[in-house]
Short mmCIF file of C-alpha atoms and ligand atoms in Angstrom, two decimals:
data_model
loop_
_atom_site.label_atom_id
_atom_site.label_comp_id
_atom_site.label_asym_id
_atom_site.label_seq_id
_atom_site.Cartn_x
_atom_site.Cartn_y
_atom_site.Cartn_z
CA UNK A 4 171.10 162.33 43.61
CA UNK A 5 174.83 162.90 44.51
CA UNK A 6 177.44 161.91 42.94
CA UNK A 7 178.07 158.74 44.72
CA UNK A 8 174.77 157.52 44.65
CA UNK A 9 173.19 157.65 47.66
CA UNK A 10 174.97 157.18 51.33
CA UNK A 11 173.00 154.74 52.79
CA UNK A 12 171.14 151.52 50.89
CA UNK A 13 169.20 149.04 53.22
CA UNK A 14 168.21 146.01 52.03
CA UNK A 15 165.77 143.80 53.71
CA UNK A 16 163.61 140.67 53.07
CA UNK A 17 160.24 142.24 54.34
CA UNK A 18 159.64 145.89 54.39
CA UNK A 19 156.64 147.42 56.23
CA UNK A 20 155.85 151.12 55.15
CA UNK A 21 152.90 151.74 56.68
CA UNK A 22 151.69 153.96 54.55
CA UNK A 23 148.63 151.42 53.37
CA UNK A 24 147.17 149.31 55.79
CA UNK A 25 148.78 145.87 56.21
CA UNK A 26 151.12 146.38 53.08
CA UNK A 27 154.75 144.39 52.77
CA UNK A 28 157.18 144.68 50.60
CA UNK A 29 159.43 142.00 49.75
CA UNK A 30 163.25 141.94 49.20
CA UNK A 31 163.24 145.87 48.54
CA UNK A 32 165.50 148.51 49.39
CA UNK A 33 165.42 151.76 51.47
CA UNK A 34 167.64 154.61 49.62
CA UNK A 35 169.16 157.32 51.56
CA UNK A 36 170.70 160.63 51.59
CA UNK A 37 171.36 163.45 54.25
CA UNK A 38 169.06 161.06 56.24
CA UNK A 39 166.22 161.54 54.12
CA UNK A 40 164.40 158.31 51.97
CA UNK A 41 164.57 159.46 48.19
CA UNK A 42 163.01 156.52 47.29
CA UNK A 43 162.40 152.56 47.46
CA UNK A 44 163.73 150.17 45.26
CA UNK A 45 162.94 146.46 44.02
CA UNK A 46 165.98 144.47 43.44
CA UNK A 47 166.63 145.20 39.93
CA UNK A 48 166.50 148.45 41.01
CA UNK A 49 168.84 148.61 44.27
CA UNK A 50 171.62 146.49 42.27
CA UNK A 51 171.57 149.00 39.76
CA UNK A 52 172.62 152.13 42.14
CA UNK A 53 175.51 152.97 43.45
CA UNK A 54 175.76 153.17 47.55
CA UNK A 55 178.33 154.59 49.84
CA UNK A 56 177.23 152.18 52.24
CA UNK A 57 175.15 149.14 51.79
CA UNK A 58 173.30 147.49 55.22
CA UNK A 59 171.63 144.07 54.10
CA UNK A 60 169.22 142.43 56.56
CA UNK A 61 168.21 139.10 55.22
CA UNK A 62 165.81 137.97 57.60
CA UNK A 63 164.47 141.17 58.67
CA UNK A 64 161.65 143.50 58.49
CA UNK A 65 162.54 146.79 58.20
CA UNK A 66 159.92 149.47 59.12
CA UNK A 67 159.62 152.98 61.14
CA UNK A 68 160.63 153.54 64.06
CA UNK A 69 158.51 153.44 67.06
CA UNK A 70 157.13 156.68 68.89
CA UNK A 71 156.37 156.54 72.30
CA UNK A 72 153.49 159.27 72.72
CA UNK A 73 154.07 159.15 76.62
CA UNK A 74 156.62 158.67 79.07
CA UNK A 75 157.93 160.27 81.74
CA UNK A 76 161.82 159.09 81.63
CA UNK A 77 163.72 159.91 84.06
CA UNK A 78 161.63 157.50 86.30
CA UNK A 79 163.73 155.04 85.11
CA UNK A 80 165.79 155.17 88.31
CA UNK A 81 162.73 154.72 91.01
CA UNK A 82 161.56 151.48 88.99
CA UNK A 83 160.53 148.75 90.85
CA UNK A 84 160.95 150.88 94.50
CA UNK A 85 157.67 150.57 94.93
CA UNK A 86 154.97 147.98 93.51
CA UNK A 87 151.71 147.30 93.20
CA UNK A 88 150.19 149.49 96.11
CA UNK A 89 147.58 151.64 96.29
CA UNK A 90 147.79 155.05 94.32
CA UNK A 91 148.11 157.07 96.85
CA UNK A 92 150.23 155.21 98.97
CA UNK A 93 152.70 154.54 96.22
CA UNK A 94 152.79 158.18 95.61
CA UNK A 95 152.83 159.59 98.90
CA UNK A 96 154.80 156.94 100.83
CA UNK A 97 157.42 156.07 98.38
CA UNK A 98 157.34 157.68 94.77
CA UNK A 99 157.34 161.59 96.13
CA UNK A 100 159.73 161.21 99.34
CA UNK A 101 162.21 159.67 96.68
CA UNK A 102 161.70 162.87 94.24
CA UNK A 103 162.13 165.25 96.95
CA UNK A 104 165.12 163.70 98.32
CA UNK A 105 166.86 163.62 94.56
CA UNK A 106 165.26 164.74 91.51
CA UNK A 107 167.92 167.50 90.18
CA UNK A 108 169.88 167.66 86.73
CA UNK A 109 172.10 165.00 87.59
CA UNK A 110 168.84 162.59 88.28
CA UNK A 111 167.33 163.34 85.11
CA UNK A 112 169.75 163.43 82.58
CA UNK A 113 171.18 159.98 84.01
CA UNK A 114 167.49 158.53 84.48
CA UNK A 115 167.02 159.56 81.59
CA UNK A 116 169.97 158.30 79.02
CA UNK A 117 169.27 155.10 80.62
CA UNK A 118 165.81 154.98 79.35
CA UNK A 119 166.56 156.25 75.91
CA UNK A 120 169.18 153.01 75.83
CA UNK A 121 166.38 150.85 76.92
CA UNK A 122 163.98 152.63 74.27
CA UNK A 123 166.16 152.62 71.62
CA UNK A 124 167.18 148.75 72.45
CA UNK A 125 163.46 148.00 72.01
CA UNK A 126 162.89 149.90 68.64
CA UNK A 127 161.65 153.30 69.70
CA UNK A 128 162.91 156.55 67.88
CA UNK A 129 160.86 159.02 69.03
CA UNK A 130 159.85 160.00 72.73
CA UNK A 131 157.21 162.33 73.85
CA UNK A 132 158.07 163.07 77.74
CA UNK A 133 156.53 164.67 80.71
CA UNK A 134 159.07 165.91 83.60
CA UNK A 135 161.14 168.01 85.30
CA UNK A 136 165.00 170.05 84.48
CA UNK A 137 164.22 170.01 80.90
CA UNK A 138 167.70 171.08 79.57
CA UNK A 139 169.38 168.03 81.46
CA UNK A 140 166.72 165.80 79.58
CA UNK A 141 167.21 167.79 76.58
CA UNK A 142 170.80 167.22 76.61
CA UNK A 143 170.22 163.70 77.07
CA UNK A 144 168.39 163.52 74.02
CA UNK A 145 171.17 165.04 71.47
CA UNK A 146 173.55 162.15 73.62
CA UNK A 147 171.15 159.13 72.78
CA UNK A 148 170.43 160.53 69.13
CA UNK A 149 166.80 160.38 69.98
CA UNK A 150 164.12 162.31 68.76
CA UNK A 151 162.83 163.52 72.28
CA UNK A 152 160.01 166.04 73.16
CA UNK A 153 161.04 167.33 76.16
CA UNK A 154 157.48 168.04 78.20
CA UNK A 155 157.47 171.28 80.49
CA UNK A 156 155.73 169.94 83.71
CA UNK A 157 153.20 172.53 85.21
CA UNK A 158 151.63 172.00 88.58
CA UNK A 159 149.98 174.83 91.23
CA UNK A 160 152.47 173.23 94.26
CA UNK A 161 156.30 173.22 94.81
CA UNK A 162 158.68 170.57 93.81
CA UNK A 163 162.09 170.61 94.00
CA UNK A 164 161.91 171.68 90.19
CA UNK A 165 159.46 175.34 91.27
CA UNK A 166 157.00 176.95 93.41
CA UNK A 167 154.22 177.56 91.43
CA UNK A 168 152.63 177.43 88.30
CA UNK A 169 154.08 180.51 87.09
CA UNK A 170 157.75 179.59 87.53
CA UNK A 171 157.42 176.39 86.05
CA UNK A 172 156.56 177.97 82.97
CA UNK A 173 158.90 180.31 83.54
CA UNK A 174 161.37 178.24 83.92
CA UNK A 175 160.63 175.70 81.22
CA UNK A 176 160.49 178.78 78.60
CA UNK A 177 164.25 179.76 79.97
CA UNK A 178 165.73 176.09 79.54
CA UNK A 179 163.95 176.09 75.84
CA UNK A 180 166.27 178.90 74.51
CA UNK A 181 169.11 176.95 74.79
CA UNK A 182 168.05 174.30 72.44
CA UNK A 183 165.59 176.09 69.79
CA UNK A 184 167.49 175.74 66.98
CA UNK A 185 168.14 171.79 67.64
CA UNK A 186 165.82 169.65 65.14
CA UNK A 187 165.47 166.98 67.19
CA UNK A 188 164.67 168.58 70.44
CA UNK A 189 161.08 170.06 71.16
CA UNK A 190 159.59 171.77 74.15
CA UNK A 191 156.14 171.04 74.59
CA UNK A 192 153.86 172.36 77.40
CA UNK A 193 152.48 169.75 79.66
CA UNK A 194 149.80 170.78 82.90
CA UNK A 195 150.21 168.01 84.39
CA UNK A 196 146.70 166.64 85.02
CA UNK A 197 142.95 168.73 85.30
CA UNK A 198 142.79 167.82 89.09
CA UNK A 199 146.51 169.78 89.68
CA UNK A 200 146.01 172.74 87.48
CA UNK A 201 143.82 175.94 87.84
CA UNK A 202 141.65 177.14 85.44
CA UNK A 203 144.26 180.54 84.91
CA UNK A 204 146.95 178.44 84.58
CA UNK A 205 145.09 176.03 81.68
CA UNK A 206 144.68 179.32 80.19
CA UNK A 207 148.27 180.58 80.59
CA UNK A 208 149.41 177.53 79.07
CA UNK A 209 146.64 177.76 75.86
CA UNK A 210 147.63 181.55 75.30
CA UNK A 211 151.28 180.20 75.39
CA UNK A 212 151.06 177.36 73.25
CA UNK A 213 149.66 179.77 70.28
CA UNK A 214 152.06 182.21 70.76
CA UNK A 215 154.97 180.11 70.71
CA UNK A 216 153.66 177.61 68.23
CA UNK A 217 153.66 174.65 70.83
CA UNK A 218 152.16 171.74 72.11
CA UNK A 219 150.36 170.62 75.03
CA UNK A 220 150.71 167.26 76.67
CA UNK A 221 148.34 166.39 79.97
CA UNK A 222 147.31 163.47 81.61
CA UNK A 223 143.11 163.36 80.81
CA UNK A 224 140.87 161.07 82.41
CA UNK A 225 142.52 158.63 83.60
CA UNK A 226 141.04 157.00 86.55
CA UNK A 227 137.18 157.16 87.22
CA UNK A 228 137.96 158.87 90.80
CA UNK A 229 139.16 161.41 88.90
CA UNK A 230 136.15 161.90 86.73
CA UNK A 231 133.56 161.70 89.60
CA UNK A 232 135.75 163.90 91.95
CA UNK A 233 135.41 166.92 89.22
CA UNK A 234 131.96 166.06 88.83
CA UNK A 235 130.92 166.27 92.68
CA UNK A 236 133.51 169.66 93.34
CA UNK A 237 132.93 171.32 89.92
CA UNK A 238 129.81 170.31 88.56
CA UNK A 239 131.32 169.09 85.40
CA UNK A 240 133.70 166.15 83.65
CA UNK A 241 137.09 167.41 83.72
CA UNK A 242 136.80 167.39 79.99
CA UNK A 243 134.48 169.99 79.82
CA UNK A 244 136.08 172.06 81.67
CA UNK A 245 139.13 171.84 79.38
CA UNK A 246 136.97 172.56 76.38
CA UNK A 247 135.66 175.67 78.34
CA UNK A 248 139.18 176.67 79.04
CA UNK A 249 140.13 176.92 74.91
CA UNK A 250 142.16 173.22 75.42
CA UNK A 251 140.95 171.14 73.03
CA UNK A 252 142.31 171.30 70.05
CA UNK A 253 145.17 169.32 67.45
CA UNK A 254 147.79 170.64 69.30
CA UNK A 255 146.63 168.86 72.77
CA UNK A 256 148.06 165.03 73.39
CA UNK A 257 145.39 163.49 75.89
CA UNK A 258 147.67 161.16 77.78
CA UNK A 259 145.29 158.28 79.02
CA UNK A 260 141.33 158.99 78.20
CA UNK A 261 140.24 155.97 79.89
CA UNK A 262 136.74 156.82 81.13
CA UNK A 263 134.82 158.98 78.36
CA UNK A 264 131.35 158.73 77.54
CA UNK A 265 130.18 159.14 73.92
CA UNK A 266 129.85 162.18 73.70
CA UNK A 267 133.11 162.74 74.95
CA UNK A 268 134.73 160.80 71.84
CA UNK A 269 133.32 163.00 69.68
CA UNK A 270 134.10 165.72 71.12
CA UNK A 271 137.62 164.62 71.02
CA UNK A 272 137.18 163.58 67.07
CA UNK A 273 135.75 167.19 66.57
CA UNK A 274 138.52 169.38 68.06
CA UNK A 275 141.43 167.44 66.69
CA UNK A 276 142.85 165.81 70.04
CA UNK A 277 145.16 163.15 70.22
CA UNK A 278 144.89 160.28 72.59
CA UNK A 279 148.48 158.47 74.03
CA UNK A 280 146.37 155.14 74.93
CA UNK A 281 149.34 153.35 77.49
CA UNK A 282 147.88 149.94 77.98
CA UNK A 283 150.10 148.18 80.71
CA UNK A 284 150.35 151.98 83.20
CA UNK A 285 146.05 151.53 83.06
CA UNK A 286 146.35 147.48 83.59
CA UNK A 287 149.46 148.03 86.23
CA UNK A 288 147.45 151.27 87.92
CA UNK A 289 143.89 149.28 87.72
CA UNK A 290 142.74 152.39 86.06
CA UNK A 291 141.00 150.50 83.14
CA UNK A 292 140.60 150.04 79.76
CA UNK A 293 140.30 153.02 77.47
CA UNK A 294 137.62 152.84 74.53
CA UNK A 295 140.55 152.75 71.92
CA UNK A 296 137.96 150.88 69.26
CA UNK A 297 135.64 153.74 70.09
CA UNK A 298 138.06 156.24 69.32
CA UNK A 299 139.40 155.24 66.35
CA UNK A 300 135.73 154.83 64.90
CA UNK A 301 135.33 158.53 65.76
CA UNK A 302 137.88 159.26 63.74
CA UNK A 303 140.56 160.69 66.61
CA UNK A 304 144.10 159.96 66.29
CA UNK A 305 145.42 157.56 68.62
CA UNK A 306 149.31 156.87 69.81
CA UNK A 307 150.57 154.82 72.14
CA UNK A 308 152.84 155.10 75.36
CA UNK A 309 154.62 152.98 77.93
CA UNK A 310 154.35 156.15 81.08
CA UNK A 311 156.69 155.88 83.31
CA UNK A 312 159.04 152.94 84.12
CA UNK A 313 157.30 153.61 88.28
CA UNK A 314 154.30 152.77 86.76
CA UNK A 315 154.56 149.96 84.06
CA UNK A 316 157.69 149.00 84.28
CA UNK A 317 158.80 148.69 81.18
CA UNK A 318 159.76 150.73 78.46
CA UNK A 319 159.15 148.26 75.77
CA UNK A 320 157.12 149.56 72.94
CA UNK A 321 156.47 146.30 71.34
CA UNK A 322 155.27 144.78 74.38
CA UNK A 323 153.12 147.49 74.38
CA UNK A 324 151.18 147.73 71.28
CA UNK A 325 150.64 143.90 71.65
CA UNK A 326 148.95 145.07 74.57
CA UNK A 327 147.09 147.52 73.11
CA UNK A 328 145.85 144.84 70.34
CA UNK A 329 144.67 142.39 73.14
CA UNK A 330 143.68 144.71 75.77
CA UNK A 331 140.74 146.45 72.59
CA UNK A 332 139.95 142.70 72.57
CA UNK A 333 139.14 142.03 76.39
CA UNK A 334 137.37 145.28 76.14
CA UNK A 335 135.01 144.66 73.53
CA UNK A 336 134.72 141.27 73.62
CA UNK A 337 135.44 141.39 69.36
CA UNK A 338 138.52 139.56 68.69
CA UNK A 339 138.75 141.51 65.73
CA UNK A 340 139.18 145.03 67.39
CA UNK A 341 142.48 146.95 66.52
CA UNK A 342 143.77 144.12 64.62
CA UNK A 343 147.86 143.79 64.63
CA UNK A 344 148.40 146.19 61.52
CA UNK A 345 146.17 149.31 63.39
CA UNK A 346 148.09 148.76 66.41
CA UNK A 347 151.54 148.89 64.50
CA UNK A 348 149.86 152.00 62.65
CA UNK A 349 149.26 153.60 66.13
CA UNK A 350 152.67 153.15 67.47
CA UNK A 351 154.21 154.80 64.34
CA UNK A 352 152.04 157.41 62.14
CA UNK A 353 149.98 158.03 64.55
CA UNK A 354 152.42 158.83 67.40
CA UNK A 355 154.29 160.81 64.57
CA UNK A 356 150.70 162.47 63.65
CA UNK A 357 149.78 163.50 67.26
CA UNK A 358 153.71 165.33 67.67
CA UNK A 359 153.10 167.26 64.49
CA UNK A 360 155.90 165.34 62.23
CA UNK A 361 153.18 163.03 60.80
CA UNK A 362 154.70 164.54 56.86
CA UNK A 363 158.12 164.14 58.28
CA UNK A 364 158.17 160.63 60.53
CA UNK A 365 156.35 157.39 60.99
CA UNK A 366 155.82 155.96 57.70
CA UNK A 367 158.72 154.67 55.59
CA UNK A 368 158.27 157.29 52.02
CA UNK A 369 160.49 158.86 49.62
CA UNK A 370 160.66 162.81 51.32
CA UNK A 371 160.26 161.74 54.72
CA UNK A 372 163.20 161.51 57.22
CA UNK A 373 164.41 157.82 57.93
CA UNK A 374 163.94 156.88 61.04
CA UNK A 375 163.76 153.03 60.53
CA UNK A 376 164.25 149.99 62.34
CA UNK A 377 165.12 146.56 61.95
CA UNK A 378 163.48 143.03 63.39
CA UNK A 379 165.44 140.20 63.00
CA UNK A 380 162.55 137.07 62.60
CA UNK A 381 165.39 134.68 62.29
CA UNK A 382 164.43 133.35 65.74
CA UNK A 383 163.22 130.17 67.48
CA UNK A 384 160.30 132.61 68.52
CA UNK A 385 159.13 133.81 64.98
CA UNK A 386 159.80 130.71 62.75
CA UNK A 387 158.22 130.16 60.66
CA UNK A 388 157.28 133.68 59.78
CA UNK A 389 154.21 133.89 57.19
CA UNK A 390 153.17 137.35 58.35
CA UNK A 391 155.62 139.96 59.14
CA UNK A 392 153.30 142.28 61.21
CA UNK A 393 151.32 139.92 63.02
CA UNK A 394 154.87 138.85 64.33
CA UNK A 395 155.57 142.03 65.04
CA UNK A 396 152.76 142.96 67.04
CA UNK A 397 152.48 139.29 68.55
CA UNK A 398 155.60 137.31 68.63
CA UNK A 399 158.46 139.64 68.40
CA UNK A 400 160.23 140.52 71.43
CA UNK A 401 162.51 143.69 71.80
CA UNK A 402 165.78 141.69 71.78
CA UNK A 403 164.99 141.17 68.67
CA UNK A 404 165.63 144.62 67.26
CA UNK A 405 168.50 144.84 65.82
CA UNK A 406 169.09 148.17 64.02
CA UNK A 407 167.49 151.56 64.58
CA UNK A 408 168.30 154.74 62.60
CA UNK A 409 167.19 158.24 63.52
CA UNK A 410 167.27 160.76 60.67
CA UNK A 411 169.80 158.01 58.89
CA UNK A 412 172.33 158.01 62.09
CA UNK A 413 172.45 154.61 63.60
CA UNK A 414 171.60 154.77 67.01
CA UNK A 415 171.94 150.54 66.99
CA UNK A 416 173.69 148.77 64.87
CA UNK A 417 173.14 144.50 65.37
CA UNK A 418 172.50 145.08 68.87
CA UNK A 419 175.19 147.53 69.77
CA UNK A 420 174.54 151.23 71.02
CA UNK A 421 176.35 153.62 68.80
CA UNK A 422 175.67 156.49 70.92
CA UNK A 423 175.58 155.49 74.64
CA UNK A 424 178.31 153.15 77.14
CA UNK A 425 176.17 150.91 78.08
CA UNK A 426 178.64 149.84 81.21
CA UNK A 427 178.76 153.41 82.04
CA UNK A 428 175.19 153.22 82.63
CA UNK A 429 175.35 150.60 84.74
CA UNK A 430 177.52 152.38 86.89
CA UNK A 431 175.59 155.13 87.06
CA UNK A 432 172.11 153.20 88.06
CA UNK A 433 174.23 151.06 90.52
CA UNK A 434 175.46 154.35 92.52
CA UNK A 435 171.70 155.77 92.05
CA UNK A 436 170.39 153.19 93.81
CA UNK A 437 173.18 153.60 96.68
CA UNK A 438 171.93 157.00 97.25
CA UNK A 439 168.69 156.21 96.48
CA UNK A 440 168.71 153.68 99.54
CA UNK A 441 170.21 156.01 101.64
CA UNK A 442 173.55 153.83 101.98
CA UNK A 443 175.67 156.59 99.07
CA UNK A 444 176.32 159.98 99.53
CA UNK A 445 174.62 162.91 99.71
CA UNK A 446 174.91 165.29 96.62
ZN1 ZN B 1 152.06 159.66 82.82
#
């Protein structure tokens, strides 16, 4: 302990750790230094130590911070352009011309601080993201505070980002020295989906990911063309061929995995794989409902994501894992599948477990980094409040976070960005969508 005691002490009337299912502490106290917890304290306790600073949230629950296991940020500027059409349509027709035309640095590093103010707004501390000019999304991380895994798109066809599969990685690897030595920043490696990579490039990007000690993040299964397509062209599920290929393993984040068979699950429980289950992109996208109860039984770790703000449209963690507690429910017909305190577990430890900072994040213990969050229940909303995560998961909305730490920095502070100008991202959208339209000018 240092001399003064600790720097931070926060105080709040419910505390959920996470660490044991459904547990909540009551009117204890979260002790800080460097950014790490050293420990937890009853109130005897806390009034006892000295604290250079002392945050007291009366009527709030204090817990980790969310992760969102998948996202693609910078999308934030094409929301709403284009709804509820066809896949390909949307994509071809609306989502793609836009990228062409304007997906650069500038795009991405302003799409994407304005999604890490709407993420950290709602609660989230950690993202896990899939896109394109990784230092300019990179750099917006160390702006917004954020913990941010930058995802190194590969695909076999040109964007405006590169021509083939080769200099994407290429690329990716050369943006990546820049920010090795930041804590907060990781590169993963992230084919983008089975049906637009090759079989060399899956195993470019395996050989890769041991060499370099990184991991991979690729959309799996997610619609049940996608499945059948493989099937009738290759002879095989997709996620066979990924096994053949050396891919499955507890490095590999399986965005979606909406249509698997059993065997499949425990396939995926054998070899380690993480699932990002996104409930409102597979409800928005009609893609369906992924056997989340099914998975968890298996014994496979299971995060949640929002996707992209194209495809959802928003970036509202808590929206989402009350999602992903009803949408287990439609699926299974049990109204007792992924209960509220499993779906808060998903959106925390198990996020944190799938990115490999499962020791480090996502629970709140003495040793691990404190990336909390506050939820002020003093609402209209959650009166009276009798259980502090089934408000969470059902009740809460994300206006009513009110702090979030990263690492002990606040990031929020009762409702007010610390690290981003809110009005200056306004600005920004409002002259996006200018050029977006056509009516702005050309970069
Ligand atoms: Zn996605």
């Amino acid at each position: 302990m240092a001399d003064h005691g600790f720097d931070l002490l926060i105080s709040a009337r419910w505390m959920i750790p996470v660490e044991n299912d459904g547990e909540i502490l009551e009117d204890y106290s979260v002790a800080i230094n460097n950014g790490e917890i050293i420990s937890l304290l009853n109130p005897t306790e806390s009034a006892a130590v000295n604290a250079e600073k002392r945050v007291r949230l009366d009527h709030h629950v204090l817990m980790p911070g969310l992760v969102n296991l998948h996202g693609h940020s910078a999308m934030t500027l094409l929301r709403g352009l284009a709804d509820d059409k066809a896949l390909m349509d949307w994509l071809q027709n609306h989502i793609w011309p836009a990228e062409a035309a304007h997906v650069a640095d500038d795009f991405v590093f302003d799409g994407a601080l304005l999604a890490m103010a709407e993420m950290i707004r709602g609660g989230t501390t950690t993202i896990n993201d899939m896109y394109f000019y990784h230092g300019a999304m990179a750099r917006a991380g160390l702006a917004s505070g954020m913990r941010t895994f930058v995802g190194a798109t590969v695909l076999e066809f040109p964007t405006n980002y590169a021509q083939n599969a080769d200099e994407y990685l290429s690329r990716a690897l050369e943006e990546r020295r820049e920010f090795l030595g930041e804590e907060l920043v990781t590169f993963t490696l992230a084919p983008h989906a089975p049906y637009t990579v090759s079989d060399d490039t899956f195993r470019k990007v395996v050989t890769l990911a041991e060499e370099q000690d990184m991991l991979i993040h690729c959309h799996i299964h997610e619609t049940a063309g996608e499945v059948e397509d493989a099937r009738r062209e290759q002879h095989q599920r997709p996620l066979a061929r990924l096994k053949a290929l050396g891919l499955l393993s507890p490095r590999l984040i399986a965005a979606h995995m909406v249509h698997l068979d059993k065997d499949e699950i425990e396939l995926a429980a054998r070899h380690g794989v993480s699932v990002a289950h996104n409930p409102t992109s597979n409800m928005k996208l009609a893609s369906g409902i992924a056997p989340v109860p099914a998975l968890l039984a298996a014994g496979v770790n299971v995060g949640i994501g929002t996707d992209g703000a194209a495809s959802n449209n928003k970036l509202d963690m808590l929206a989402e894992l009350r999602q992903a507690a009803l949408l287990a429910k439609v699926g299974t017909l049990d109204p007792t599948a992924v209960p509220a305190a499993t779906a808060l577990k998903m959106a925390t430890l198990g996020g944190a477990r799938a990115l490999g900072i499962g020791d480090k994040v996502g629970s709140i213990r003495a040793g691990k980094d404190a990336d909390l969050i506050a939820i002020d229940l003093e609402a209209v909303e959650t009166s009276p409040a009798f259980d502090p995560i089934s408000h969470v998961v059902y009740a809460a909305g994300r206006e009513q976070v009110s702090h979030v730490w990263v690492k002990g920095r606040p990031l929020m502070r009762a409702r007010t960005l610390t690290t981003l100008d809110t009005g200056a991202l306004l600005e920004n959208a409002a002259r996006w969508r200018e050029r977006i339209l056509g009516k702005g000018k050309t970069a």
